[in-house]
Coordinates of C-alpha atoms in Angstrom, one line a residue:
Chain A
M821 CA 100.4 126.6 98.8
I822 CA 101.7 125.1 95.9
L823 CA 103.8 126.7 93.7
F824 CA 105.7 126.2 90.6
S825 CA 108.1 128.9 88.9
N826 CA 109.9 128.1 85.9
V827 CA 110.0 124.5 86.4
S828 CA 111.6 122.0 83.9
K829 CA 112.2 118.6 84.1
E830 CA 114.6 116.3 82.1
Y831 CA 114.9 112.7 82.7
K832 CA 118.6 111.2 82.6
N833 CA 117.5 109.3 79.2
G834 CA 117.0 112.9 77.8
T835 CA 113.2 113.0 77.6
K836 CA 112.1 116.7 78.2
A837 CA 109.1 116.1 80.4
L838 CA 107.8 119.6 81.5
N839 CA 109.6 122.7 80.4
N840 CA 109.3 126.1 82.1
V841 CA 105.9 125.3 83.8
S842 CA 104.7 128.1 86.2
F843 CA 101.5 128.0 88.1
S844 CA 99.8 128.1 91.8
I845 CA 97.2 126.6 93.6
E846 CA 95.7 128.3 96.6
Q847 CA 94.6 126.5 99.9
G848 CA 91.2 125.7 99.8
E849 CA 91.0 125.1 95.6
F850 CA 90.2 122.0 93.8
V851 CA 92.0 122.0 90.3
F852 CA 91.9 119.3 87.5
V853 CA 95.3 118.7 85.8
V854 CA 94.3 117.4 82.3
G855 CA 96.3 116.5 79.2
P856 CA 97.2 113.6 76.8
S857 CA 99.4 110.7 77.7
G858 CA 102.7 111.6 77.4
A859 CA 102.0 115.4 78.2
G860 CA 103.7 115.3 81.6
K861 CA 100.9 115.0 83.9
S862 CA 102.5 111.8 85.7
T863 CA 105.8 114.1 86.0
L864 CA 104.0 117.0 87.6
M865 CA 102.8 114.6 90.1
K866 CA 105.9 112.6 90.7
L867 CA 107.4 116.3 91.3
V868 CA 104.8 117.3 93.7
M869 CA 105.1 113.9 95.7
R870 CA 109.2 114.7 95.6
E871 CA 109.5 111.3 93.8
E872 CA 111.6 113.2 91.2
K873 CA 113.4 116.6 91.6
A874 CA 113.3 119.5 89.0
T875 CA 116.1 120.2 86.9
N876 CA 115.2 124.0 86.9
G877 CA 113.1 126.2 88.6
D878 CA 111.3 126.0 91.9
I879 CA 108.6 124.1 93.7
E880 CA 107.2 125.0 97.1
V881 CA 104.2 123.1 98.6
N882 CA 102.7 123.3 102.1
G883 CA 106.0 125.6 103.0
Y884 CA 108.6 123.4 101.8
N885 CA 111.2 124.1 99.3
L886 CA 111.3 120.6 97.2
N887 CA 114.4 121.3 95.6
K888 CA 116.0 121.5 99.4
I889 CA 114.3 118.7 101.4
R890 CA 116.1 115.9 101.7
G891 CA 116.0 112.9 104.0
R892 CA 113.5 112.5 106.6
K893 CA 112.2 115.9 106.0
I894 CA 110.7 114.0 102.6
S895 CA 109.1 111.5 104.9
K896 CA 107.5 114.6 106.8
Y897 CA 106.5 116.3 103.9
R898 CA 104.8 113.3 102.5
R899 CA 102.9 113.2 105.7
S900 CA 101.4 116.3 105.1
L901 CA 100.0 115.3 101.6
G902 CA 96.9 112.8 101.1
V903 CA 97.7 111.0 98.1
V904 CA 95.5 108.7 95.6
F905 CA 96.7 106.5 93.1
Q906 CA 95.0 105.2 90.0
D907 CA 96.1 101.4 91.1
F908 CA 95.1 102.3 94.4
R909 CA 98.7 101.3 95.8
L910 CA 97.4 99.3 99.1
I911 CA 99.4 97.0 101.0
N912 CA 97.5 93.6 100.5
Q913 CA 99.0 91.8 103.3
M914 CA 97.0 94.3 105.6
T915 CA 93.4 94.7 106.2
V916 CA 91.6 97.9 105.3
Y917 CA 91.5 99.1 108.7
D918 CA 95.3 98.3 108.6
N919 CA 96.5 100.0 105.5
V920 CA 94.6 103.3 106.5
A921 CA 95.7 103.0 110.0
F922 CA 99.1 102.5 108.5
A923 CA 99.1 106.1 107.4
L924 CA 98.4 107.4 110.7
R925 CA 101.2 105.1 112.5
V926 CA 104.0 106.6 110.6
T927 CA 103.1 109.9 112.1
G928 CA 103.8 108.2 115.6
A929 CA 100.2 108.4 116.5
T930 CA 99.1 106.9 119.8
G931 CA 97.0 103.5 119.5
K932 CA 94.3 105.6 121.2
D933 CA 94.3 108.2 118.3
I934 CA 94.6 105.4 116.0
R935 CA 91.4 103.4 117.4
H936 CA 89.5 106.9 117.2
R937 CA 90.2 108.0 114.1
V938 CA 90.5 104.9 111.5
P939 CA 86.6 104.0 112.3
Y940 CA 85.7 107.3 111.9
I941 CA 87.5 107.8 108.2
L942 CA 86.1 104.4 107.3
G943 CA 82.6 105.3 108.6
L944 CA 82.9 108.7 105.8
V945 CA 83.8 106.6 102.6
G946 CA 81.3 104.2 103.9
L947 CA 83.4 101.2 104.3
L948 CA 83.4 100.7 108.1
P949 CA 81.7 97.0 107.8
K950 CA 84.6 96.0 105.4
A951 CA 87.5 97.3 107.9
K952 CA 88.5 93.7 108.3
S953 CA 88.7 92.6 104.9
Y954 CA 91.7 92.5 102.7
P955 CA 92.2 94.6 99.4
S956 CA 92.2 91.4 97.4
Q957 CA 88.7 90.9 99.1
I958 CA 87.0 94.0 97.7
S959 CA 86.0 95.9 94.9
G960 CA 87.8 98.0 92.5
G961 CA 85.6 100.9 93.6
E962 CA 86.1 99.8 97.5
Q963 CA 90.0 99.6 97.2
Q964 CA 89.8 103.3 95.9
R965 CA 87.9 104.5 98.7
V966 CA 90.1 102.9 101.2
A967 CA 92.7 104.8 99.2
L968 CA 90.8 107.6 100.0
A969 CA 90.5 106.7 103.7
R970 CA 94.3 106.5 103.9
A971 CA 94.8 109.9 102.1
L972 CA 92.3 111.4 104.5
V973 CA 93.2 109.8 107.9
N974 CA 96.0 112.7 108.6
N975 CA 93.5 115.5 107.7
P976 CA 96.4 116.7 104.9
S977 CA 96.2 120.0 103.7
I978 CA 96.5 119.0 100.2
I979 CA 95.2 115.6 98.2
I980 CA 96.1 114.7 95.3
A981 CA 94.6 112.2 93.2
D982 CA 96.5 110.6 90.2
E983 CA 94.0 109.3 87.5
P984 CA 91.9 108.0 90.8
T985 CA 89.1 107.2 88.5
G986 CA 91.2 105.5 85.9
N987 CA 90.6 101.7 87.4
I988 CA 86.9 101.9 88.2
D989 CA 83.5 101.9 86.3
P990 CA 81.8 105.4 85.6
E991 CA 79.2 105.5 88.4
L992 CA 82.0 104.7 90.8
S993 CA 84.2 107.1 89.1
E994 CA 81.1 109.8 89.8
N995 CA 81.2 108.5 93.4
V996 CA 85.0 109.4 94.1
M997 CA 84.9 112.6 92.5
E998 CA 81.5 113.6 94.3
L999 CA 83.6 112.2 97.8
L1000 CA 86.4 114.2 97.0
G1001 CA 84.4 117.5 96.3
E1002 CA 83.1 117.1 99.7
I1003 CA 86.3 116.5 101.3
N1004 CA 87.4 119.8 99.3
K1005 CA 84.3 121.6 101.0
C1006 CA 86.0 121.1 104.6
G1007 CA 89.1 122.6 103.8
P1008 CA 91.8 120.7 101.8
T1009 CA 93.0 121.8 98.2
V1010 CA 92.5 118.6 96.2
V1011 CA 94.3 118.3 93.0
V1012 CA 93.2 115.5 90.2
V1013 CA 94.9 114.6 87.5
S1014 CA 92.2 113.3 85.0
H1015 CA 92.1 112.2 81.4
E1016 CA 88.1 111.6 81.3
H1017 CA 86.9 115.0 80.2
N1018 CA 83.5 113.9 81.3
L1019 CA 84.2 114.2 84.5
V1020 CA 86.0 117.4 84.3
R1021 CA 83.1 119.2 82.7
K1022 CA 81.0 118.1 85.6
F1023 CA 82.7 118.7 88.4
G1024 CA 85.6 120.9 87.5
N1025 CA 86.6 124.6 88.7
R1026 CA 89.9 125.1 87.5
V1027 CA 91.4 123.4 85.2
I1028 CA 95.0 123.4 84.2
T1029 CA 95.8 122.0 80.7
I1030 CA 99.5 120.4 80.1
E1031 CA 100.1 119.4 76.1
K1032 CA 104.0 118.6 75.5
G1033 CA 105.5 119.4 78.9
E1034 CA 103.7 123.2 79.0
I1035 CA 100.5 124.6 80.4
T1036 CA 98.6 125.5 77.4
S1037 CA 95.2 126.7 79.5
D1038 CA 94.7 127.4 82.9
S1039 CA 90.8 128.3 83.0
N1040 CA 87.6 127.8 85.3
G1041 CA 85.6 124.5 84.3
E1042 CA 83.0 126.3 82.2
D1043 CA 85.4 128.2 79.8
W1044 CA 87.5 125.0 79.7
S1045 CA 84.3 122.6 78.5
L1046 CA 83.3 126.0 75.9
G1047 CA 87.0 125.6 74.9
K1048 CA 88.2 129.1 76.1
K1049 CA 91.9 129.3 77.6
Chain B
M1492 CA 110.6 106.6 114.8
K1493 CA 108.6 107.4 118.2
L1494 CA 109.0 104.7 121.0
N1495 CA 105.2 104.0 120.8
N1496 CA 105.8 102.5 117.5
I1497 CA 108.5 99.9 118.5
W1498 CA 105.8 97.2 119.7
Y1499 CA 103.8 97.6 116.7
L1500 CA 107.1 97.3 114.2
I1501 CA 108.0 94.3 116.1
R1502 CA 104.6 92.8 115.6
Q1503 CA 104.8 93.6 112.1
G1504 CA 108.0 91.8 111.4
L1505 CA 106.7 88.4 113.1
R1506 CA 103.9 88.8 111.0
N1507 CA 105.4 89.7 107.9
L1508 CA 107.3 86.6 108.6
W1509 CA 104.2 84.6 109.0
L1510 CA 102.6 86.2 105.9
N1511 CA 105.7 85.7 103.7
R1512 CA 106.4 82.4 105.2
L1513 CA 107.3 80.5 101.7
M1514 CA 110.1 82.7 101.6
S1515 CA 111.0 83.3 105.7
V1516 CA 111.4 79.4 105.2
A1517 CA 113.3 79.5 102.3
S1518 CA 115.9 82.0 103.9
A1519 CA 116.3 80.2 107.5
G1520 CA 116.8 76.7 105.3
V1521 CA 119.5 78.6 103.1
L1522 CA 121.2 80.1 106.2
A1523 CA 121.0 76.7 108.2
V1524 CA 122.3 74.5 105.2
C1525 CA 125.2 77.2 105.2
F1526 CA 125.9 76.9 108.7
L1527 CA 125.8 73.2 108.6
L1528 CA 128.5 72.8 106.1
I1529 CA 130.8 75.6 107.9
G1530 CA 130.0 73.9 111.3
A1531 CA 130.6 70.4 109.5
A1532 CA 133.8 71.3 107.8
S1533 CA 134.9 73.2 111.2
L1534 CA 134.4 70.0 113.3
F1535 CA 136.0 67.9 110.8
S1536 CA 138.7 70.0 110.5
Y1537 CA 139.2 70.3 114.6
N1538 CA 139.0 66.6 114.7
M1539 CA 141.8 65.8 112.5
R1540 CA 143.8 68.5 113.9
A1541 CA 142.8 66.6 117.0
F1542 CA 144.0 63.0 115.5
A1543 CA 147.5 64.8 114.3
H1544 CA 148.1 65.6 117.8
G1545 CA 147.2 62.2 118.9
V1546 CA 149.5 60.8 116.5
E1547 CA 152.0 63.8 117.5
K1548 CA 152.3 62.6 121.3
Q1549 CA 152.9 58.7 120.4
N1550 CA 155.9 60.2 118.3
E1551 CA 158.2 59.5 121.5
L1552 CA 161.8 59.9 122.0
V1553 CA 164.1 57.6 123.4
V1554 CA 166.7 58.8 125.8
F1555 CA 169.2 56.2 126.9
V1556 CA 170.8 57.0 130.3
D1557 CA 173.5 55.5 132.1
D1558 CA 173.2 53.2 135.1
G1559 CA 172.1 54.8 138.3
M1560 CA 171.2 58.5 136.8
A1561 CA 167.8 57.8 136.0
R1562 CA 166.4 59.6 138.9
S1563 CA 168.5 62.7 138.4
V1564 CA 167.4 62.9 134.5
A1565 CA 163.8 62.4 135.6
A1566 CA 164.1 65.5 137.2
K1567 CA 165.7 67.6 134.8
L1568 CA 163.6 66.4 131.9
K1569 CA 160.4 67.6 134.4
K1570 CA 161.7 71.0 134.0
I1571 CA 162.1 71.1 129.7
K1572 CA 159.0 72.7 128.9
N1573 CA 158.3 70.7 125.5
V1574 CA 158.3 67.5 127.4
A1575 CA 154.6 66.2 127.7
S1576 CA 155.2 63.1 129.8
Y1577 CA 158.2 60.6 130.3
E1578 CA 157.9 56.8 131.0
F1579 CA 160.9 54.9 132.6
V1580 CA 161.8 51.7 131.3
S1581 CA 164.0 50.1 133.2
K1582 CA 166.9 47.9 131.8
V1583 CA 165.5 44.8 132.9
S1584 CA 162.4 45.4 131.5
A1585 CA 163.9 46.3 128.3
L1586 CA 165.6 43.1 128.4
E1587 CA 162.2 41.0 129.1
K1588 CA 160.5 43.0 126.1
Q1589 CA 163.3 42.0 123.6
L1590 CA 163.8 38.3 124.6
K1591 CA 159.9 37.7 124.3
R1592 CA 159.7 39.5 121.3
L1593 CA 162.6 36.8 119.7
D1594 CA 160.7 33.8 121.3
N1595 CA 162.9 30.5 121.2
E1596 CA 165.7 32.4 120.4
G1597 CA 165.4 34.8 123.1
E1598 CA 165.4 31.8 125.5
L1599 CA 168.3 30.8 123.9
F1600 CA 170.2 34.3 124.4
R1601 CA 168.8 34.5 128.3
E1602 CA 170.9 30.9 128.8
L1603 CA 174.1 32.7 127.3
M1604 CA 173.7 36.0 128.2
Q1605 CA 176.1 36.5 131.4
E1606 CA 174.8 40.2 131.8
N1607 CA 172.2 42.7 130.8
P1608 CA 173.9 44.6 127.8
L1609 CA 170.3 47.2 127.5
P1610 CA 170.8 50.4 129.3
D1611 CA 168.0 52.2 131.6
S1612 CA 165.9 54.2 129.1
F1613 CA 162.7 56.9 129.2
K1614 CA 160.2 57.3 126.7
V1615 CA 159.3 61.0 126.5
S1616 CA 156.6 62.2 124.6
L1617 CA 156.7 65.9 123.4
H1618 CA 154.0 68.8 123.1
D1619 CA 155.0 70.1 120.1
V1620 CA 157.0 67.6 117.7
D1621 CA 157.8 70.4 115.4
I1622 CA 161.0 71.7 117.7
I1623 CA 161.8 67.8 118.4
E1624 CA 165.1 68.6 117.4
K1625 CA 165.5 71.3 119.5
T1626 CA 164.4 69.2 122.7
A1627 CA 166.3 66.4 121.5
K1628 CA 169.5 68.4 121.6
K1629 CA 168.4 70.1 125.2
I1630 CA 168.0 66.7 126.5
T1631 CA 171.2 65.4 125.3
K1632 CA 173.0 68.3 127.2
I1633 CA 171.8 66.5 130.3
S1634 CA 174.5 64.9 132.4
G1635 CA 173.8 60.9 132.5
V1636 CA 172.2 60.8 129.1
Q1637 CA 174.0 58.4 127.1
K1638 CA 172.2 58.6 123.7
V1639 CA 169.0 60.3 122.1
K1640 CA 166.9 58.6 119.7
V1641 CA 165.0 61.1 117.2
P1642 CA 162.6 59.5 114.9
K1643 CA 163.0 62.5 112.5
E1644 CA 161.2 61.5 109.6
V1645 CA 157.9 60.4 111.5
A1646 CA 157.9 63.9 113.0
K1647 CA 158.3 65.8 109.7
V1648 CA 155.3 63.5 108.3
I1649 CA 153.4 64.6 111.1
T1650 CA 154.5 68.2 111.3
T1651 CA 153.5 68.5 107.3
L1652 CA 150.1 66.6 108.0
K1653 CA 149.4 69.0 111.0
N1654 CA 150.1 72.2 108.8
T1655 CA 147.9 71.0 105.7
I1656 CA 145.1 69.7 107.6
T1657 CA 145.4 73.3 109.4
Y1658 CA 145.2 75.5 106.6
A1659 CA 143.0 72.7 104.1
G1660 CA 140.4 73.5 107.0
F1661 CA 140.7 77.2 106.9
I1662 CA 140.6 77.3 103.1
I1663 CA 137.6 74.9 103.1
V1664 CA 135.9 77.1 105.6
G1665 CA 136.8 80.3 104.3
I1666 CA 135.1 79.3 100.6
L1667 CA 132.1 77.8 102.6
L1668 CA 131.6 81.2 103.7
V1669 CA 132.1 83.1 100.4
V1670 CA 129.8 81.0 98.9
S1671 CA 127.1 81.0 101.9
I1672 CA 127.4 85.1 102.2
F1673 CA 126.5 84.8 98.2
I1674 CA 123.6 82.7 98.3
I1675 CA 122.3 84.5 101.6
A1676 CA 122.6 87.5 100.0
T1677 CA 120.7 86.4 96.9
T1678 CA 118.0 85.2 99.1
I1679 CA 117.8 88.2 101.0
K1680 CA 117.6 90.1 98.0
I1681 CA 114.9 88.3 96.4
T1682 CA 112.6 88.3 99.6
I1683 CA 113.0 91.7 99.7
Y1684 CA 112.6 92.1 95.7
E1685 CA 109.1 90.6 96.1
R1686 CA 108.0 93.5 98.5
R1687 CA 109.8 96.1 96.9
R1688 CA 106.0 97.5 96.0
E1689 CA 105.1 97.8 99.8
I1690 CA 108.0 99.5 100.6
N1691 CA 107.1 102.0 97.7
I1692 CA 103.8 102.3 99.2
M1693 CA 105.2 102.8 102.7
K1694 CA 107.5 105.6 101.5
F1695 CA 104.6 107.3 99.7
V1696 CA 102.7 107.2 102.7
G1697 CA 105.4 109.2 104.4
A1698 CA 107.2 106.1 106.3
S1699 CA 110.9 107.4 107.6
N1700 CA 113.4 104.7 106.3
A1701 CA 114.0 103.7 110.0
F1702 CA 109.9 102.7 110.4
I1703 CA 110.4 100.7 107.1
R1704 CA 113.4 98.8 107.8
F1705 CA 112.7 98.1 111.7
P1706 CA 110.1 95.3 111.0
F1707 CA 112.9 93.7 108.1
I1708 CA 115.3 93.8 110.6
I1709 CA 113.3 92.0 113.0
E1710 CA 112.5 89.1 110.2
G1711 CA 116.1 89.1 109.3
V1712 CA 117.1 88.5 113.2
V1713 CA 114.2 85.9 113.4
I1714 CA 115.6 84.2 110.6
G1715 CA 119.2 84.4 111.8
I1716 CA 118.3 82.7 115.2
V1717 CA 116.2 80.1 113.8
A1718 CA 118.6 78.8 111.1
A1719 CA 121.0 79.2 114.0
L1720 CA 119.4 77.3 116.4
F1721 CA 118.2 74.7 113.7
S1722 CA 121.4 73.9 112.3
Y1723 CA 123.3 73.5 115.9
G1724 CA 120.6 71.3 116.6
I1725 CA 121.2 68.9 113.5
L1726 CA 125.2 69.1 114.4
Y1727 CA 124.7 68.5 117.6
Y1728 CA 122.8 65.3 117.4
G1729 CA 124.7 64.2 114.2
Y1730 CA 127.9 64.5 115.6
L1731 CA 126.3 62.5 118.8
Y1732 CA 125.0 59.9 116.7
M1733 CA 128.5 59.2 115.0
F1734 CA 130.5 59.5 118.4
D1735 CA 127.9 56.7 119.7
I1736 CA 128.9 55.0 116.4
L1737 CA 132.8 55.3 117.1
E1738 CA 132.7 54.9 120.7
N1739 CA 130.7 51.5 121.0
F1740 CA 132.7 50.2 118.2
K1741 CA 130.2 49.5 115.7
I1742 CA 132.1 50.1 113.3
N1743 CA 135.9 48.9 113.0
V1744 CA 138.1 52.1 113.8
A1745 CA 141.8 52.5 114.9
P1746 CA 141.9 53.3 118.8
I1747 CA 144.2 56.1 118.2
I1748 CA 141.1 57.9 116.0
K1749 CA 138.3 56.7 118.8
E1750 CA 140.9 58.2 121.5
N1751 CA 141.2 61.6 120.1
I1752 CA 137.8 62.5 118.8
A1753 CA 136.6 65.7 120.4
P1754 CA 133.7 65.6 122.5
F1755 CA 131.0 68.5 120.9
S1756 CA 131.5 70.1 124.1
E1757 CA 134.6 71.3 122.9
L1758 CA 133.3 73.6 120.5
S1759 CA 130.0 73.8 121.1
S1760 CA 130.0 77.2 122.6
Y1761 CA 132.2 78.3 119.4
L1762 CA 129.5 77.0 116.9
F1763 CA 126.6 78.0 119.3
G1764 CA 127.9 81.5 119.8
G1765 CA 129.1 82.0 115.8
F1766 CA 126.2 80.3 114.2
L1767 CA 123.8 82.6 116.3
G1768 CA 126.3 86.2 115.9
V1769 CA 126.5 85.5 112.1
G1770 CA 123.2 85.0 111.7
C1771 CA 121.7 87.9 113.7
L1772 CA 124.3 90.2 112.0
V1773 CA 123.7 88.7 108.4
G1774 CA 120.1 88.6 109.0
M1775 CA 120.1 92.4 110.2
F1776 CA 122.8 93.8 107.3
G1777 CA 121.4 91.9 104.9
S1778 CA 117.9 93.2 105.4
V1779 CA 119.3 96.7 105.6
F1780 CA 121.7 96.5 102.9
F1781 CA 119.0 95.5 100.6
V1782 CA 116.1 97.5 101.4
R1783 CA 117.9 100.6 101.2
K1784 CA 117.7 100.4 97.0
Y1785 CA 113.9 100.3 97.2
L1786 CA 114.0 103.3 100.2
K1787 CA 115.4 105.7 97.4
V1788 CA 112.2 107.2 96.5

C-alpha cells in the first residue's frame, strides 16, 4: 500500500531531511508517525502527498510510483488519498457543504452523487446542521471534522492526517482520533503524524518513530509505550 | 475536466468575482483606465491626422491655362490620380476678385484697363500633398497649361506635421500599452497572490490544473469585458460631449478644426473590438499565466 525503499530527501538549501528510510504500511493498518520537531515527519508526509520528490530511493503508494508520476496523474493520485492537515486547510469562501463537495467535484462526480454523498458524510462527522456555515463561523474542532469529511468523501484507500489534533483542545482531539479509528475499522489505511504522546499511547497500534531523518523504531503501540523498539 | 463540471466552474468564477469584489473592481478599474488612456490617445492622434489632412486639402495648386483651353485641361486634370478636386476660376472672376481687394484703387484700375491681363485658372486640391511636386510636373505637361503655382513650403510643413502626428501617436499609444500591460499584470498578480492558499488547497484535494484555472479564466474574461464596456461608454459620451461643444461653437474654434473632427462612428468599431478583444485576452492569459506559479505543488 505504502512502500518506502531507501528513501532520502535533501532540500536545495542542503538540509538533509530524510536519510535512507525504508518501511511499508499494509492496507487497513492504523499507523502513527512520531518524532521531535525537525525529525523529518513533515517531509515524509510531503513525499507521500507528492508535494516533494525523493532525492534517492523509491516510493510507491496505491500502485503509483511517486518518483515517476507527473502532471495529471499527480492530481489523480491525490484523489485516491484523504488528507487532513493541522491547519485544516478549508477554503474560507466556501460553505462547509461546498468544501466537502469540492473534493467530489474534482473527480467529475455528478450533481446527483454530490447531493447524495455530501450530506451522508457530514452526518457521519456530526456536522449536517452546520452544512451552510462558513469555516469562520464554526469552532476549530468542527473545522477539523469538516476537513475529515472532505478527506473521507471520495472513499479513499488511505487517510493521511498531519498533526490533526495540533490546533484543537484535548477533549476534541480524542474525539477526532476516535473518528479516525472508526474510519480505519471500515477499511482505509490511516497514517497519523503526531507529537502528542498521550494520544499515541491511547490509540496507537503501530508506531514509527523518526529522529534526525532516520527511523529509530517501528513497533506496536504497547511496546512503544514501554520504550521497547 | 468533465463536462458536468463546466457549468459549476462558470458559476464558481462568477461567484468568486463577487466574493473578491474589491479586487475585481480594482482590476476592472485599472484595466478601464488603461483603455481610456489608450482610447483617448488614439482618438486624439486620429483627429490630429484628420485635421492635418483637412489642411492638406486646402493646400491647392493654381494652374494657369491659355485662353480657350480650360475645357481640355479640365478633362486631363480629371485623369490624374492625385487630383482630389479642382475648381475653375475664370479670368473675369479672378479680375473681379483682385479689383475688390484693391478697393478704391481697383476702381481706378478698372477705368484705365483696356483688357483683362489675367488668365483662366484652376484651383487644384490633392489627395496626397507629399507628392505635390511630381503632380505639378504632370500638370505642367498638359497642353494649354501656362504655369503651375506650387506652394512648396506649406506642403513641406504639412507633410512634416502629418508624419510627426503619426509617429507621436504610435509612440504614445505604444508607451501607454506597455505601461498598461505592466499595471494590469501587477494587478492580476496581486489578485492571484491573495488566493494562493485557496489554489494550494485545491491542488491537495486533487483538482487538476484546468479545474483550478477555469474559474480564474472566467473571472479574467468578465473583468476584461466590464472594463472594455465601461471605458468605451466613457469615451463615447466624453467624445460626444466634446463634439457637441465644438459643433455648437460654445467655444471659439477655427472652422477648419470643426470641419475635420472625425465622428466617433469612424473609430467606434475599432475601439470597441479592440477593447473587448484585448480585455478578454489580457484577463484570460493574465490569469492563466499568474496562476501557473501556484499550481506547481
